[in-house]
Tab-separated table of N, CA and C in Angstrom:
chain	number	residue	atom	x	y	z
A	237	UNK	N	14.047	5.764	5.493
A	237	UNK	CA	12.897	5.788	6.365
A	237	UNK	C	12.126	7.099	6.237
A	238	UNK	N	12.738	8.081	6.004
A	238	UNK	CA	12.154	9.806	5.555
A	238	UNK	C	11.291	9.516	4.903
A	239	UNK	N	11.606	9.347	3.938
A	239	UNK	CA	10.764	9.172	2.368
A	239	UNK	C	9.692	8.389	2.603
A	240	UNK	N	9.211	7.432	3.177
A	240	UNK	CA	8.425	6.458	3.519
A	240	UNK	C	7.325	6.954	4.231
A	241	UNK	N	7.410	8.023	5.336
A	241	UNK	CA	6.795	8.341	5.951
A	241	UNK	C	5.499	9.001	5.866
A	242	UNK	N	4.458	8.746	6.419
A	242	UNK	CA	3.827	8.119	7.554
A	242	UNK	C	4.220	6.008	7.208
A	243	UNK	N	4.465	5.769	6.370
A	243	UNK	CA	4.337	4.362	6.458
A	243	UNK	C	5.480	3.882	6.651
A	244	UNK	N	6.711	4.497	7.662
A	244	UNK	CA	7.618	4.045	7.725
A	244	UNK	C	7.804	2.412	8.774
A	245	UNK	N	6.512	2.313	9.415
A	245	UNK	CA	6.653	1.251	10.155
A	245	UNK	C	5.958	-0.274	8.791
A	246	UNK	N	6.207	0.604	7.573
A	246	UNK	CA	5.966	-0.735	6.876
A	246	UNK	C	7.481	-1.479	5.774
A	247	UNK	N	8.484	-0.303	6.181
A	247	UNK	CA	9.711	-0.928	5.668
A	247	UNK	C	10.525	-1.498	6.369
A	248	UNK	N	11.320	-2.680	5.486
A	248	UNK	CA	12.231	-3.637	6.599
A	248	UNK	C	12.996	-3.680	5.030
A	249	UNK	N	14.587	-3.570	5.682
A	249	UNK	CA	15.456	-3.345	4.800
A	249	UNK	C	16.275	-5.063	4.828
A	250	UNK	N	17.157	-5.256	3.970
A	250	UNK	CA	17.785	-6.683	4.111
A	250	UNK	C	17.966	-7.288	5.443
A	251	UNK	N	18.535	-6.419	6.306
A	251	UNK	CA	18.763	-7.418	7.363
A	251	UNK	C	17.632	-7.400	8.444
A	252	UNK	N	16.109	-7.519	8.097
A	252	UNK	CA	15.060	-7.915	8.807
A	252	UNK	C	15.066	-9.576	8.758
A	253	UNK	N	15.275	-9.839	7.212
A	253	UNK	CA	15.761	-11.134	7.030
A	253	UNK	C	14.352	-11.788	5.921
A	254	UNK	N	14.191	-13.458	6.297
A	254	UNK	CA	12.798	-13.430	5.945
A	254	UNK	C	11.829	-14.159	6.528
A	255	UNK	N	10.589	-14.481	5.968
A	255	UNK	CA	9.912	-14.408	6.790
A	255	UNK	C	9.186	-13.345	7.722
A	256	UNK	N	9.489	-11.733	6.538
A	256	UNK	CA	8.805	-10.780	7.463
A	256	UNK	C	6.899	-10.807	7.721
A	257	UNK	N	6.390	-11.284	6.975
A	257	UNK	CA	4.966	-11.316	7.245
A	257	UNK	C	4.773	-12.001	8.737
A	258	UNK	N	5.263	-13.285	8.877
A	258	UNK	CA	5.404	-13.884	10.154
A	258	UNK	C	5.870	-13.158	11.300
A	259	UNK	N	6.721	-12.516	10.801
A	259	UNK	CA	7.439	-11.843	12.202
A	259	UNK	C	7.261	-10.477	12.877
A	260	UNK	N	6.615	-10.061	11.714
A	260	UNK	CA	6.551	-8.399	12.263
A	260	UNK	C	5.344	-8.132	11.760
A	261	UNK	N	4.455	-6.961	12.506
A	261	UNK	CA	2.917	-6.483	11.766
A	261	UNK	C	3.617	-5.763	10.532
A	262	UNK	N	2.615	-5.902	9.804
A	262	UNK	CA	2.781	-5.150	8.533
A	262	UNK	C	1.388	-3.949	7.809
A	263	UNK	N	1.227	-3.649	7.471
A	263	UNK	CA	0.218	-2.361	6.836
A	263	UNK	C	-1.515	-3.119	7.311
A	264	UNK	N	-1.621	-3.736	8.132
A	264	UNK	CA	-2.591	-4.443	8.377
A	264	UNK	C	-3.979	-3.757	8.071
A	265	UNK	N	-3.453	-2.087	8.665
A	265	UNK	CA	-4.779	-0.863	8.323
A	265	UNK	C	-4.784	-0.581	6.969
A	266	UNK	N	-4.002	-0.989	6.419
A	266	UNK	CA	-4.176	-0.392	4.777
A	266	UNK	C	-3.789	0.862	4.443
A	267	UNK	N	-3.110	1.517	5.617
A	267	UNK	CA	-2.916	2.681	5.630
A	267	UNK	C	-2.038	3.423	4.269
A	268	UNK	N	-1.662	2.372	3.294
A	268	UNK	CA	-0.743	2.906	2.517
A	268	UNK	C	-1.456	3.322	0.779
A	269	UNK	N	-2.762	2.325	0.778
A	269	UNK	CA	-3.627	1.969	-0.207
A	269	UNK	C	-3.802	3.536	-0.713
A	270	UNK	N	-4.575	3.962	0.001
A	270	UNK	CA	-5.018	5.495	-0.590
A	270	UNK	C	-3.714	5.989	-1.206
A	271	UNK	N	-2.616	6.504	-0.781
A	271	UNK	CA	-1.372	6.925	-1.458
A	271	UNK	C	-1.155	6.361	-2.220
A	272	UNK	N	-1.198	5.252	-2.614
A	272	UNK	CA	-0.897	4.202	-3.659
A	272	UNK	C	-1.617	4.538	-5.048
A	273	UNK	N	-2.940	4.188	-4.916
A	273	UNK	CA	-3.921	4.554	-5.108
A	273	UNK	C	-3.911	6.064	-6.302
A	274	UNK	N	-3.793	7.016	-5.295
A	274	UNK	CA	-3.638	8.035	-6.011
A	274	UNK	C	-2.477	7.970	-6.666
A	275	UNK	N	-1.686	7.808	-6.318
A	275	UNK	CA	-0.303	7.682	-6.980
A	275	UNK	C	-0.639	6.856	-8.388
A	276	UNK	N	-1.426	5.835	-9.195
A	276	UNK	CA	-1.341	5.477	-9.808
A	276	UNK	C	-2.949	6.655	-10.650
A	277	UNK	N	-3.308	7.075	-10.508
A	277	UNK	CA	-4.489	7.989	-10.702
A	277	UNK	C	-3.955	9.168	-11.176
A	278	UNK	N	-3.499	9.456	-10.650
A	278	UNK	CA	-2.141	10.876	-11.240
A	278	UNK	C	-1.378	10.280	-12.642
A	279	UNK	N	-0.780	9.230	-12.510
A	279	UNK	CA	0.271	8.713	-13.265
A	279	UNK	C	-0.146	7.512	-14.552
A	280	UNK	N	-1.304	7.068	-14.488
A	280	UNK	CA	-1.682	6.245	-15.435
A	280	UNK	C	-3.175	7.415	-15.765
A	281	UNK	N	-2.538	7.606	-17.379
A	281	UNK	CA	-3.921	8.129	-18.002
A	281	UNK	C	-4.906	6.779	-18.715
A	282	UNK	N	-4.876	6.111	-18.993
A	282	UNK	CA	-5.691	4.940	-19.352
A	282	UNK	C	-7.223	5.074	-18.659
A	283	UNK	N	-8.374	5.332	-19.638
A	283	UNK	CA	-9.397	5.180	-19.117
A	283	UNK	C	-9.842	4.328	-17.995
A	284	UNK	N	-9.733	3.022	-18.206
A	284	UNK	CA	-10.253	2.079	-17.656
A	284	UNK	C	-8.952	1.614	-16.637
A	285	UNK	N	-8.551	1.542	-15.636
A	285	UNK	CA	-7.266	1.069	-14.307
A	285	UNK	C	-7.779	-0.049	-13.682
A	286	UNK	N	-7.349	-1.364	-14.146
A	286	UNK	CA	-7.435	-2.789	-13.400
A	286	UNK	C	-6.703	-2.708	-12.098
A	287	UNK	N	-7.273	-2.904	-10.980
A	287	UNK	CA	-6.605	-3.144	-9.875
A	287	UNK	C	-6.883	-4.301	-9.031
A	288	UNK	N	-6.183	-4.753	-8.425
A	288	UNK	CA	-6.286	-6.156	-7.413
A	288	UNK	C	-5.777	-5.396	-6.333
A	289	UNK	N	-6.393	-5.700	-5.002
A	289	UNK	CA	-5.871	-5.882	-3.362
A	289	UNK	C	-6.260	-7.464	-3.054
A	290	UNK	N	-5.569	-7.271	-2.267
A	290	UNK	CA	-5.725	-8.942	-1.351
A	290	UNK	C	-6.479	-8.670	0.026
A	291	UNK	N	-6.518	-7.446	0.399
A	291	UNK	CA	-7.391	-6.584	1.858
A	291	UNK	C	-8.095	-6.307	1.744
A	292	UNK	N	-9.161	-5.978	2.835
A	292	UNK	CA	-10.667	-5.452	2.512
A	292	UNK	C	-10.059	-3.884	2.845
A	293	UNK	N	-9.064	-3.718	3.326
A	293	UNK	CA	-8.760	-1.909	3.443
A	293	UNK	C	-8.277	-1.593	2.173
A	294	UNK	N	-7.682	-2.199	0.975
A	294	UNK	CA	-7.541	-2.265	-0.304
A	294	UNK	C	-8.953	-1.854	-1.146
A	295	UNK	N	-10.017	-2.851	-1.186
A	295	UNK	CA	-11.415	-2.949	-1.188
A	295	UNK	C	-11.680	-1.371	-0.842
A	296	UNK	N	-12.045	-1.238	0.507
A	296	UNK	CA	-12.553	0.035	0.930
A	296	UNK	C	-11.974	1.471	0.476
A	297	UNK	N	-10.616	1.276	-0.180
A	297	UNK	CA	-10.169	2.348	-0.648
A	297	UNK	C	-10.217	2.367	-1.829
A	298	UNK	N	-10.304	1.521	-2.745
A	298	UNK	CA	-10.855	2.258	-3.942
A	298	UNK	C	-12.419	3.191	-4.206
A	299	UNK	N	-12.929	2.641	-3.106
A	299	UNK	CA	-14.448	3.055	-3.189
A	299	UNK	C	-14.514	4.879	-2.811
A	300	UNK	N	-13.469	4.831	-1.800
A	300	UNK	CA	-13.343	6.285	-1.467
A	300	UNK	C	-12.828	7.294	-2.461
A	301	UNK	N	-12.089	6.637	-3.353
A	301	UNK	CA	-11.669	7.452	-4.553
A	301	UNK	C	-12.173	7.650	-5.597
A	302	UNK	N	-13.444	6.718	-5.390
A	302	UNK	CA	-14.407	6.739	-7.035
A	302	UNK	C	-15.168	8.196	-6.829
């Protein structure tokens, strides 16, 4: 849970079970995108970086990083 943090309210370890989208909120703010984000910006030199989100807070954060 350390390591995770600030997004520690987005891990659920085996015995959450399944069915976690249903049962529990999950990163709904997108709050994790930007870290992500950079994290692959640092780490992939490749000119051109294909990315997909399924969120419009996904959406909105690449724009902040261009």
């Amino acid at each position: 849970m350390i390591k995770n943090h600030p997004h520690q309210n987005v891990y659920f370890n085996f015995f959450a079970g399944k069915n976690i989208k249903e049962r529990f909120e999950l990163d709904y703010w997108g709050l994790s995108y930007k870290q992500a984000l950079e994290y692959v910006l640092e780490n992939d030199s490749s000119e051109i970086i294909n990315i997909q989100v399924s969120q419009h807070p996904g959406v909105y954060n690449q724009f902040i990083l261009k």
